Coordinates of C-alpha atoms in Angstrom, one line a residue:
M2 CA -52.4 90.7 -32.0
G3 CA -56.1 88.4 -30.9
N4 CA -56.1 88.5 -35.2
E5 CA -51.8 87.4 -35.3
I6 CA -53.5 84.1 -32.5
W7 CA -56.6 83.4 -34.2
E8 CA -54.2 82.4 -37.6
K9 CA -51.8 80.8 -36.0
N10 CA -54.7 78.6 -33.8
L11 CA -57.2 78.0 -37.1
A12 CA -53.3 77.4 -39.0
A13 CA -52.8 75.0 -36.8
M14 CA -56.2 73.3 -37.4
D15 CA -55.4 73.1 -41.2
K16 CA -53.0 70.6 -40.6
H17 CA -56.0 67.8 -39.0
Y18 CA -59.1 69.0 -39.6
P19 CA -59.4 71.6 -42.4
V20 CA -62.9 72.0 -43.1
F21 CA -63.4 72.8 -39.5
A22 CA -61.1 75.7 -40.0
D23 CA -62.5 76.8 -43.0
M24 CA -65.8 76.8 -41.6
L25 CA -64.7 79.0 -38.3
R26 CA -63.7 81.1 -41.0
E27 CA -66.3 81.6 -43.1
K28 CA -68.6 82.0 -39.7
Q29 CA -69.1 86.1 -39.8
Y30 CA -71.9 86.1 -37.1
T31 CA -73.7 84.2 -34.3
E32 CA -76.9 83.8 -32.5
D33 CA -75.3 82.7 -29.7
D34 CA -76.0 85.8 -26.9
V35 CA -72.8 84.9 -24.2
E36 CA -71.1 87.7 -23.5
V37 CA -67.5 86.7 -23.0
Q38 CA -65.1 89.9 -21.9
V39 CA -61.0 88.4 -21.3
E40 CA -59.3 89.7 -18.4
Q41 CA -56.1 88.6 -15.8
S42 CA -56.6 87.4 -13.2
L43 CA -53.9 88.4 -10.1
D44 CA -51.1 85.4 -11.3
G45 CA -51.3 86.9 -14.9
E46 CA -53.4 83.8 -16.2
T47 CA -55.4 84.7 -19.7
I48 CA -59.3 84.6 -17.4
F49 CA -63.2 84.9 -19.7
R50 CA -65.8 86.9 -17.4
V51 CA -69.1 84.8 -19.3
K52 CA -72.6 86.4 -19.3
K53 CA -76.1 84.9 -19.8
E54 CA -78.4 86.1 -19.1
E55 CA -78.9 86.8 -15.8
Q56 CA -76.3 85.0 -14.8
L57 CA -72.7 86.4 -14.6
L58 CA -69.7 84.1 -13.5
Y59 CA -65.4 83.1 -14.0
L60 CA -64.4 80.8 -15.9
G61 CA -61.2 80.7 -13.4
G62 CA -60.3 82.3 -10.6
R63 CA -59.7 85.7 -10.7
R64 CA -56.7 85.5 -7.7
D65 CA -56.0 82.0 -8.5
A66 CA -56.6 80.3 -11.8
K67 CA -53.6 78.8 -12.1
Q68 CA -53.3 76.0 -9.0
P69 CA -57.4 74.9 -9.2
V70 CA -56.5 74.2 -12.8
E71 CA -52.9 71.8 -11.7
V72 CA -54.7 70.4 -8.6
W73 CA -57.4 68.8 -11.1
A74 CA -54.9 67.7 -14.4
E75 CA -53.0 65.8 -10.8
Q76 CA -56.9 63.9 -9.8
F77 CA -57.3 63.1 -13.7
G78 CA -55.7 59.9 -13.3
E79 CA -53.2 57.9 -15.5
I80 CA -55.3 58.2 -19.1
H81 CA -55.2 54.6 -21.3
K82 CA -53.6 54.3 -24.4
Y83 CA -56.9 53.5 -26.1
A84 CA -59.7 55.7 -24.6
A85 CA -61.4 58.6 -25.5
V86 CA -61.7 61.4 -23.1
F87 CA -64.5 64.0 -23.2
L88 CA -64.0 67.6 -22.2
F89 CA -67.4 69.3 -21.8
G90 CA -66.7 72.9 -22.2
I91 CA -63.4 74.7 -23.0
G92 CA -63.3 77.9 -21.3
S93 CA -60.2 80.2 -21.4
G94 CA -58.0 76.7 -22.7
A95 CA -56.5 76.4 -19.7
Y96 CA -58.2 72.9 -18.4
L97 CA -57.6 71.6 -22.5
K98 CA -53.6 72.3 -21.9
A99 CA -53.7 70.7 -18.9
V100 CA -55.0 67.5 -20.3
M101 CA -53.1 67.5 -23.3
K102 CA -49.9 67.5 -20.7
K103 CA -50.4 63.8 -20.1
F104 CA -52.5 62.7 -23.2
P105 CA -51.1 59.5 -25.2
K106 CA -51.2 59.2 -29.1
E107 CA -52.8 56.8 -29.5
A108 CA -56.5 58.0 -27.4
N109 CA -59.3 60.0 -28.7
L110 CA -59.9 64.0 -27.0
I111 CA -63.3 65.4 -28.0
V112 CA -64.0 68.4 -26.6
Y113 CA -67.9 70.1 -27.1
E114 CA -68.3 74.0 -26.3
P115 CA -72.0 74.9 -26.2
S116 CA -70.9 78.2 -26.3
I117 CA -69.8 79.4 -29.8
N118 CA -68.7 82.8 -29.1
I119 CA -67.2 81.4 -25.5
F120 CA -64.9 79.0 -28.1
L121 CA -64.4 81.7 -30.9
T122 CA -63.4 84.5 -28.2
L123 CA -60.8 81.6 -26.8
L124 CA -58.7 80.7 -30.8
R125 CA -58.7 84.6 -31.1
E126 CA -56.9 85.3 -28.2
V127 CA -55.2 81.9 -26.8
D128 CA -52.4 80.1 -28.4
L129 CA -53.3 76.8 -28.6
S130 CA -51.6 76.1 -31.3
C131 CA -48.9 73.4 -29.6
E132 CA -52.1 71.5 -28.6
I133 CA -53.9 71.8 -31.9
E134 CA -50.6 70.8 -33.5
K135 CA -49.9 68.2 -30.9
H136 CA -52.6 65.7 -31.3
P137 CA -55.7 65.6 -33.6
I138 CA -58.6 66.8 -31.3
G139 CA -62.7 66.1 -32.0
F140 CA -64.0 70.1 -31.0
I141 CA -67.8 69.9 -31.7
V142 CA -68.8 73.2 -31.5
E143 CA -73.0 74.3 -30.3
G144 CA -73.7 76.4 -33.7
L145 CA -71.4 75.3 -35.9
N146 CA -70.9 71.5 -35.9
E147 CA -72.6 69.9 -33.4
T148 CA -75.0 67.6 -35.6
E149 CA -71.0 65.7 -35.9
F150 CA -71.6 64.8 -31.8
D151 CA -73.1 61.3 -32.1
P152 CA -70.1 60.3 -35.5
V153 CA -67.6 61.7 -33.3
M154 CA -69.0 59.8 -29.8
R155 CA -69.2 56.6 -32.0
N156 CA -66.0 56.9 -33.3
S157 CA -64.3 56.8 -30.6
V158 CA -65.9 55.4 -27.9
V159 CA -66.2 51.1 -28.9
L160 CA -66.7 48.0 -26.5
E161 CA -62.8 47.1 -26.3
N162 CA -61.9 50.5 -25.2
Y163 CA -65.3 52.0 -23.1
K164 CA -64.5 50.6 -19.9
Y165 CA -61.2 53.4 -20.3
M166 CA -64.2 56.2 -21.7
K167 CA -63.3 59.8 -18.9
E168 CA -65.3 62.4 -19.1
Y169 CA -64.8 65.4 -17.2
V170 CA -67.3 69.2 -17.0
H171 CA -65.3 72.2 -16.8
P172 CA -66.2 73.8 -13.8
N173 CA -69.1 76.4 -13.9
Y174 CA -69.9 75.5 -16.8
K175 CA -72.9 72.9 -14.6
N176 CA -74.5 76.3 -13.8
L177 CA -73.9 78.0 -17.3
F178 CA -74.8 75.1 -19.6
G179 CA -76.2 72.8 -17.3
E180 CA -79.2 72.1 -19.7
E181 CA -76.5 71.7 -22.9
I182 CA -74.1 70.0 -21.3
R183 CA -76.9 67.7 -19.8
K184 CA -78.2 67.1 -23.5
Y185 CA -74.9 65.3 -24.6
V186 CA -74.0 63.7 -22.0
K187 CA -77.2 62.4 -21.4
K188 CA -76.8 60.7 -26.1
L189 CA -73.1 59.5 -24.1
Q190 CA -74.2 57.9 -21.2
R191 CA -77.2 56.1 -23.5
Y192 CA -74.8 55.3 -26.5
I193 CA -72.6 53.1 -23.1
E194 CA -75.5 51.8 -21.3
Q195 CA -75.9 50.3 -24.8
M196 CA -73.1 48.8 -25.2
I197 CA -73.4 47.2 -21.6
V198 CA -76.2 45.6 -21.9
E199 CA -75.1 44.1 -25.0
R200 CA -71.4 43.1 -23.4
N201 CA -74.8 41.4 -20.5
T202 CA -72.9 44.2 -18.0
W203 CA -75.3 45.9 -16.3
H204 CA -74.1 47.6 -13.6
T205 CA -74.8 46.4 -10.3
M206 CA -75.0 48.0 -7.3
S207 CA -71.7 48.2 -4.6
I208 CA -71.9 50.6 -1.4
S209 CA -67.7 49.1 -1.3
T210 CA -66.9 52.2 -1.3
A211 CA -69.4 54.4 0.8
Q212 CA -69.7 52.8 3.5
N213 CA -65.7 52.6 3.6
M214 CA -65.2 56.5 3.2
I215 CA -69.0 56.7 5.9
G216 CA -66.2 54.1 8.4
N217 CA -63.2 56.5 8.1
L218 CA -64.3 59.8 8.9
K219 CA -64.2 59.6 12.7
Y220 CA -60.4 58.8 11.4
I221 CA -59.9 61.6 8.6
A222 CA -61.5 64.4 10.7
Q223 CA -58.9 64.3 13.2
G224 CA -56.9 66.1 11.2
Y225 CA -54.1 64.8 9.4
H226 CA -52.8 64.5 6.4
P227 CA -49.9 64.1 4.6
Q228 CA -48.4 67.5 4.3
L229 CA -47.9 67.7 8.2
M230 CA -44.2 65.9 7.8
V231 CA -42.6 67.2 4.6
N232 CA -41.0 69.8 8.2
A233 CA -40.8 66.9 10.4
F234 CA -37.3 64.9 9.5
P235 CA -34.3 66.1 6.8
H236 CA -34.4 66.1 3.0
D237 CA -31.5 65.8 2.4
G238 CA -31.1 62.2 3.0
A239 CA -32.5 59.1 0.8
A240 CA -36.4 57.8 1.4
I241 CA -37.4 54.3 -0.2
L242 CA -40.8 52.9 -1.5
V243 CA -40.7 49.1 -0.9
S244 CA -43.1 47.6 -3.7
A245 CA -44.5 44.0 -3.2
G246 CA -42.6 42.4 -6.3
P247 CA -41.2 39.3 -7.4
S248 CA -37.3 40.9 -7.4
L249 CA -38.6 41.6 -3.8
N250 CA -37.4 38.6 -2.6
K251 CA -33.6 38.9 -4.5
N252 CA -32.4 41.9 -1.5
I253 CA -35.3 42.7 1.1
H254 CA -33.0 41.8 3.4
E255 CA -30.2 44.6 2.6
L256 CA -33.0 47.2 3.6
K257 CA -32.3 46.2 7.7
R258 CA -29.7 48.9 7.1
A259 CA -31.8 51.3 5.8
K260 CA -34.3 51.6 9.2
N261 CA -33.3 54.4 10.8
K262 CA -31.2 55.8 8.1
C263 CA -33.5 56.1 5.3
L264 CA -37.7 56.9 5.0
I265 CA -38.7 53.6 4.0
V266 CA -42.4 53.4 2.9
A267 CA -44.4 49.6 1.7
V268 CA -47.2 49.5 0.4
D269 CA -49.7 47.4 1.7
T270 CA -48.4 44.2 0.0
A271 CA -45.1 43.8 0.8
I272 CA -45.8 44.4 5.2
K273 CA -45.6 40.5 5.5
P274 CA -42.7 39.2 4.6
L275 CA -41.2 43.1 5.4
M276 CA -41.7 42.3 9.0
K277 CA -41.7 38.6 9.2
A278 CA -37.2 39.4 7.4
G279 CA -37.4 42.3 10.6
I280 CA -37.8 44.8 8.3
V281 CA -41.0 47.7 10.1
P282 CA -41.0 50.6 7.7
D283 CA -42.6 53.8 8.7
L284 CA -44.9 54.5 6.9
M285 CA -47.2 51.5 5.2
A286 CA -49.6 53.0 1.8
T287 CA -53.1 51.5 0.6
V288 CA -55.5 52.5 -1.8
D289 CA -57.5 49.5 -2.6
A290 CA -61.4 50.0 -1.6
L291 CA -61.1 45.6 -1.2
K292 CA -57.9 45.1 0.0
P293 CA -58.5 41.8 2.5
L294 CA -56.7 42.9 6.2
G295 CA -54.9 39.6 5.8
L296 CA -52.5 41.2 3.3
V297 CA -51.1 43.0 6.4
D298 CA -52.1 41.4 9.4
V299 CA -49.2 40.0 10.7
E300 CA -48.2 41.2 14.4
G301 CA -46.3 44.4 15.2
S302 CA -47.6 45.7 11.9
E303 CA -50.3 46.9 13.7
E304 CA -47.8 50.1 15.2
I305 CA -46.8 51.2 11.3
H306 CA -48.2 54.3 10.5
L307 CA -51.0 54.2 7.4
V308 CA -51.4 56.6 4.7
A309 CA -54.8 56.3 2.5
P310 CA -57.2 58.2 0.0
P311 CA -60.9 58.3 2.3
A312 CA -62.8 55.4 0.6
A313 CA -59.8 52.6 1.8
V314 CA -60.7 49.3 3.6
T315 CA -62.4 51.1 7.0
A316 CA -61.4 47.0 8.9
L317 CA -57.3 47.7 7.2
V318 CA -57.4 51.8 8.5
E319 CA -58.9 50.4 12.3
H320 CA -56.5 48.2 12.6
Q321 CA -53.2 50.0 12.4
K322 CA -52.3 52.3 15.5
G323 CA -49.6 54.6 14.5
K324 CA -50.8 57.7 12.8
K325 CA -53.5 58.0 10.2
F326 CA -52.9 60.5 7.2
F327 CA -55.5 60.6 4.7
Y328 CA -55.5 63.1 1.2
F329 CA -57.7 64.0 -1.2
D330 CA -58.7 61.8 -4.0
G331 CA -61.1 63.9 -5.2
H332 CA -64.4 62.9 -3.1
A333 CA -66.1 66.2 -1.2
L334 CA -67.4 64.8 1.1
P335 CA -64.5 64.0 3.7
M336 CA -61.9 67.3 2.1
H337 CA -65.6 69.2 3.5
L338 CA -64.0 68.7 7.0
Y339 CA -61.0 70.4 6.0
S340 CA -63.0 72.9 3.3
M341 CA -64.9 74.2 6.2
N342 CA -61.9 74.8 9.1
E343 CA -60.2 77.0 6.5
K344 CA -58.1 74.3 6.2
K345 CA -56.3 72.8 3.1
F346 CA -56.9 68.8 2.1
S347 CA -53.3 67.8 0.9
D348 CA -53.7 65.8 -1.8
V349 CA -51.4 62.9 -4.1
A350 CA -51.5 61.7 -7.1
I351 CA -52.9 58.5 -7.0
G352 CA -52.2 56.5 -10.3
G353 CA -54.1 53.8 -10.4
S354 CA -52.2 52.1 -8.1
V355 CA -50.9 51.7 -4.4
A356 CA -47.4 52.2 -5.5
C357 CA -48.4 55.0 -7.9
A358 CA -50.0 56.7 -4.9
G359 CA -46.5 55.8 -2.7
F360 CA -43.8 57.8 -5.5
S361 CA -46.2 61.0 -5.7
L362 CA -46.1 60.7 -1.6
I363 CA -42.5 60.9 -1.3
Y364 CA -41.6 63.0 -3.8
K365 CA -44.3 65.5 -2.4
L366 CA -42.9 64.9 1.1
G367 CA -39.7 66.7 -0.7
F368 CA -37.3 63.9 -0.9
D369 CA -34.5 64.9 -3.7
T370 CA -33.2 61.0 -3.8
I371 CA -35.2 58.4 -4.1
I372 CA -35.0 54.5 -4.4
L373 CA -37.5 52.1 -5.4
V374 CA -37.3 48.6 -4.1
G375 CA -39.7 45.2 -5.0
Q376 CA -40.8 47.7 -8.6
D377 CA -40.8 45.6 -11.2
L378 CA -44.2 46.3 -12.9
A379 CA -43.3 43.0 -14.8
Y380 CA -43.8 39.4 -14.1
T381 CA -40.0 38.6 -13.2
G382 CA -39.6 35.0 -13.2
N383 CA -43.3 34.4 -14.1
R384 CA -44.5 35.5 -11.1
A385 CA -46.4 38.1 -9.9
Y386 CA -45.3 39.0 -6.3
A387 CA -42.6 38.1 -4.0
D388 CA -43.0 35.4 -1.2
G389 CA -44.9 36.1 1.6
T390 CA -47.7 37.6 0.3
F391 CA -51.0 36.3 -0.8
Q392 CA -48.8 32.9 -0.5
D393 CA -45.6 31.8 1.2
E394 CA -44.4 30.9 -1.9
M395 CA -46.2 32.4 -5.5
P396 CA -46.8 30.2 -8.1
E397 CA -45.3 30.5 -11.2
E398 CA -47.8 32.1 -14.0
A399 CA -48.9 31.9 -18.0
T400 CA -47.4 35.0 -19.9
S401 CA -45.9 33.3 -23.0
R402 CA -48.9 36.3 -24.3
M403 CA -47.9 39.0 -22.7
T404 CA -45.8 42.3 -23.2
M405 CA -42.0 42.3 -23.5
V406 CA -40.5 45.3 -22.0
K407 CA -37.4 46.1 -21.1
G408 CA -35.2 44.7 -18.1
N409 CA -33.4 46.1 -15.6
C410 CA -31.3 43.3 -15.9
E411 CA -32.6 41.3 -18.7
E412 CA -33.0 42.6 -22.1
K413 CA -36.9 41.9 -21.8
V414 CA -39.2 41.1 -19.3
P415 CA -43.2 39.8 -19.4
T416 CA -45.2 43.0 -18.0
S417 CA -49.9 42.7 -18.6
E418 CA -51.9 45.4 -19.9
D419 CA -52.8 47.0 -15.9
L420 CA -49.0 46.5 -14.8
R421 CA -47.6 48.8 -18.4
I422 CA -50.1 51.3 -17.7
F423 CA -48.4 52.7 -14.3
L424 CA -45.2 52.1 -15.9
E425 CA -46.5 54.6 -17.8
W426 CA -47.6 56.9 -15.3
F427 CA -43.6 56.4 -13.5
E428 CA -42.3 57.0 -16.3
K429 CA -44.7 60.2 -17.3
Y430 CA -44.4 61.3 -13.1
I431 CA -40.5 61.3 -13.4
K432 CA -40.2 63.6 -16.4
G433 CA -42.6 66.0 -14.9
M434 CA -40.6 65.8 -11.2
K435 CA -37.6 66.4 -13.0
Q436 CA -39.0 69.4 -14.8
R437 CA -39.8 70.3 -11.1
R438 CA -36.6 70.4 -9.3
N439 CA -33.7 68.2 -9.0
V440 CA -34.5 65.2 -8.7
T441 CA -33.0 61.5 -8.8
V442 CA -35.1 58.3 -8.6
Y443 CA -32.6 55.0 -7.4
N444 CA -34.0 51.6 -9.1
A445 CA -32.5 49.3 -6.6
T446 CA -35.2 46.9 -7.5
E447 CA -32.5 44.1 -9.6
G448 CA -35.2 42.2 -11.7
G449 CA -38.2 43.7 -13.7
A450 CA -39.1 46.1 -16.1
Y451 CA -37.0 48.8 -16.7
I452 CA -38.4 52.3 -15.9
E453 CA -37.2 56.3 -17.9
G454 CA -36.1 57.9 -16.6
T455 CA -34.4 56.3 -13.0
E456 CA -30.1 54.5 -12.5
V457 CA -30.5 51.0 -12.0
V458 CA -28.2 50.1 -9.2
T459 CA -27.9 47.1 -6.7
L460 CA -29.3 47.8 -3.5
K461 CA -26.2 47.4 -1.6
E462 CA -24.7 49.9 -4.1
I463 CA -26.8 52.9 -3.1
L464 CA -27.8 52.2 0.1
D465 CA -23.7 52.3 0.6
Q466 CA -23.6 55.8 -0.1
V467 CA -26.8 57.1 1.6
C468 CA -26.8 55.2 4.6
Q469 CA -24.0 57.3 6.2
G470 CA -25.3 60.1 8.3
E471 CA -26.7 60.2 12.1
E472 CA -29.5 58.2 13.0
I473 CA -33.5 59.6 12.4
D474 CA -36.0 58.4 14.1
F475 CA -38.8 59.1 11.4
A476 CA -41.3 56.9 13.2
G477 CA -40.9 58.5 15.7
R478 CA -40.7 61.8 14.5
I479 CA -44.3 61.7 12.5
R480 CA -45.7 60.1 16.0
D481 CA -45.1 63.3 17.3
L482 CA -46.2 65.3 14.7
D483 CA -50.2 67.4 16.2
S484 CA -53.0 67.7 14.3
E485 CA -54.0 70.0 11.9
F486 CA -57.5 70.5 14.0
S487 CA -57.7 72.7 16.8
P488 CA -59.5 71.2 19.3
E489 CA -62.2 73.7 18.5
E490 CA -61.7 72.5 15.2
L491 CA -61.5 69.4 15.5
E492 CA -65.1 69.3 17.9
K493 CA -66.4 71.4 15.1
A494 CA -65.2 67.7 12.8
M495 CA -66.3 65.9 13.9
G496 CA -69.8 67.0 15.1
Y497 CA -71.0 67.4 10.8
I498 CA -69.9 63.9 11.0
K499 CA -72.6 63.1 12.7
E500 CA -75.3 65.1 10.9
I501 CA -74.6 61.9 8.1
P502 CA -76.9 59.3 9.4
G503 CA -79.8 62.1 8.5
Q504 CA -78.9 63.7 5.3
L505 CA -78.8 59.5 4.1
A506 CA -82.7 60.0 6.3
E507 CA -83.1 62.2 3.8
I508 CA -82.0 61.6 0.5
N509 CA -84.6 58.4 1.4
K510 CA -87.3 60.7 1.4
Y511 CA -86.7 62.2 -1.6
G512 CA -85.8 59.2 -2.9
R513 CA -90.2 57.9 -1.5
E514 CA -91.4 61.0 -3.8
L515 CA -89.6 60.6 -6.3
R516 CA -90.9 57.0 -7.0
K517 CA -94.1 58.4 -6.3
I518 CA -93.8 61.5 -9.2
Y519 CA -92.7 58.1 -11.0
L520 CA -95.1 55.9 -11.6
R521 CA -97.8 58.7 -11.9
L522 CA -95.4 59.9 -14.9
Q523 CA -95.9 55.3 -16.2
K524 CA -99.4 55.6 -15.2
Q525 CA -100.0 58.9 -17.8
N526 CA -97.7 58.5 -20.4
K527 CA -101.0 54.7 -20.0
S528 CA -103.1 56.9 -21.1
K529 CA -104.8 56.9 -24.4
N530 CA -105.5 61.4 -24.2
L531 CA -101.9 62.3 -23.0
N532 CA -101.8 65.5 -21.0
Q533 CA -98.3 66.9 -22.0
D534 CA -99.4 69.7 -19.1
A535 CA -99.6 67.5 -16.7
I536 CA -96.0 65.6 -17.7
E537 CA -94.4 68.7 -17.1
K538 CA -95.6 69.1 -14.4
L539 CA -94.1 65.6 -13.2
L540 CA -90.8 66.3 -15.2
R541 CA -90.3 69.9 -13.4
R542 CA -91.2 67.3 -10.0
I543 CA -88.6 64.9 -11.0
K544 CA -86.0 67.4 -11.5
K545 CA -86.7 69.8 -8.2
Y546 CA -86.8 66.5 -6.1
T547 CA -83.4 65.3 -8.0
N548 CA -81.5 68.4 -7.5
K549 CA -82.8 68.9 -3.8
C550 CA -80.6 65.4 -3.9
M551 CA -77.9 65.7 -5.7
L552 CA -77.6 69.2 -2.9
I553 CA -77.3 67.6 0.1
P554 CA -72.9 66.3 0.9
A555 CA -73.6 63.1 1.3
Y556 CA -75.3 62.3 -2.2
E557 CA -71.6 61.4 -3.0
L558 CA -71.2 58.3 -0.6
I559 CA -74.9 57.0 -3.0
E560 CA -72.7 58.1 -6.5
D561 CA -70.0 55.6 -5.3
S562 CA -72.9 53.2 -4.6
I563 CA -75.1 53.3 -7.5
A564 CA -72.9 53.1 -10.9
L565 CA -76.4 54.3 -12.8
A566 CA -76.8 56.8 -10.4
D567 CA -74.9 59.8 -11.7
S568 CA -76.2 58.8 -16.0
L569 CA -79.7 58.0 -14.9
V570 CA -80.1 61.6 -12.7
R571 CA -77.8 63.0 -15.3
S572 CA -79.8 62.2 -18.5
E573 CA -83.7 61.2 -19.4
Q574 CA -85.5 63.5 -15.7
F575 CA -83.8 66.6 -17.2
D576 CA -85.3 65.9 -20.6
S577 CA -88.4 69.1 -21.0
A578 CA -92.1 67.6 -21.7
D579 CA -91.8 68.0 -26.1
T580 CA -90.8 64.0 -25.5
M581 CA -93.6 62.2 -25.6
G582 CA -95.3 58.4 -25.7
D583 CA -91.9 56.4 -25.8
E584 CA -89.4 58.6 -24.5
I585 CA -92.0 59.1 -21.7
K586 CA -92.1 55.4 -21.2
E587 CA -88.5 55.2 -21.1
I588 CA -88.2 58.3 -18.3
A589 CA -90.8 56.2 -16.6
R590 CA -89.1 53.2 -16.4
Q591 CA -85.3 54.5 -15.7
G592 CA -86.7 56.7 -13.3
I593 CA -87.9 53.9 -11.4
L594 CA -85.0 51.8 -11.6
Y595 CA -83.6 54.8 -10.1
S596 CA -85.5 55.8 -7.5
D597 CA -85.5 51.8 -6.3
L598 CA -81.8 51.4 -5.7
L599 CA -81.6 55.4 -4.6
M600 CA -83.8 54.5 -1.7
E601 CA -82.6 50.6 -1.2
C602 CA -79.2 52.7 -0.6
S603 CA -79.5 55.2 1.2
S604 CA -81.6 53.3 3.5
V605 CA -78.6 50.4 4.1
L606 CA -75.7 53.4 4.1
E607 CA -78.0 55.2 7.3
E608 CA -78.1 52.3 9.0
Y609 CA -74.2 51.8 8.1
A610 CA -73.5 55.5 9.4
K611 CA -75.5 55.1 12.7
E612 CA -74.1 52.0 13.9
V613 CA -70.3 53.5 13.5
L614 CA -70.6 57.3 14.0
L615 CA -73.0 57.8 16.8
S616 CA -73.0 56.4 20.3
D617 CA -75.8 54.6 21.1
E618 CA -77.0 58.1 22.7
E619 CA -77.0 59.6 19.8
K620 CA -78.9 57.2 17.5

């Protein structure tokens, strides 16, 4: 069976890269000391048991191998049409298959595998022929063609598309192949850094995301997440997603009769027009970490229940007095409040916009009839938003150079690049929904772009159909929901967040130590006689203190706050001591920069965390 799969995979490779396939056929032996055993998880997935030196790890869950991949893929987000995506570590191929399901044909996928034995085992045991035939993949395998990484990287990532680049490390590879992966991540980060400098767009420090997360922790710790709403009301009715596209002005008045007949979920930008029309939605969705409070600051809106990611604007979160539901968005710190209590933190597919998140929310709540209103995804009437959002009357904008796409009511409508990405996201998400269960999506926008997979109707027509049953107080049922946490679990979660200021203070302390070491490294490098033993010792200390920082849970806040921190941590300071002269000089220069940013950011966040998380007595 293994030989049959092997030949099938290589035959597929012959289509796009026959030279690489021939290299694999000719590979008789390897010097790789990694041992690979093939097993099956309890849920029937192929997994690899890998031994490297004294380390023994599974590349996939022994009990549940499928769900972690699905959760990971859900958080992967939209892949831009011209993106370059780097996957470090291929494992048993499950994560590669998950990426390929949502991969645009124009994008570039580069896979780096640090173990040729794992790669060869994969080709013998897992049928990847469909994925390989579907899209050219740049396979870079250590011990086979690793010298191809640089030219592949430079051909895939250019000034025009670097901002769309994505990089992901396969779970467990950080533990098994940390040094190997850092080497190539460093190459990638350095190359991107050079391009950014050329464009004079050097990364700047921003603490808004981290401050929002700190400010929201006390609300996240209350234990409300979207999954709690699944059984709060029946799903045989309909749910409406109200967005703030310009077509909303055409039919907003129709929504009055949907109140208590359908669940009404509104994006934050649509709140003012809705409230002005006398319509109070049951839920408000927000995403943006910089959304101005003025968009929702209208009398009565504070009672609307909120659904948000952990980094949503704290001022907006605090403005809402209803229930506050948070969902997992990839940040480990808020998820820890659930995992420490052995609870699951449910997720929502953000997809890049608040409308995407609201749509995913409705689907995950179990509704099989979903109605879109104001979801233009285009500049209908040459306007970006409905009147009453940012201004009482939104102005017309220049759209002559925009892309024209199929419209709901017009043959063609103009759309921007960002909106076109969201349009493609909706179409792919709807397709995936319908593959899993029988869902009908009605587009009652009455303008804007056509979304494949939807049925175009007027809002009046569809509301005539779905507003026949008994009234349901959706907002009231949501208000009556209990927390996921028991009183003891709530106390435990609240106790944990009070440790955050102390964690940030500890990071600041390590930052001071790192700066001292980098200064000594710089001084050592200026010496006429380079002392390699001294440099080795300093590099080991740098690695020690950097690892200590990264093991502190609050370090995630630093990563969100210093755009350069992650690339710096994963690059120069992990180099071995044979990098001398100019290389050591660059290590010291970037290390001092990193240490300064680390101290400044941790100090600012520590003071902020004390202010919002501790009482006067605890400060």
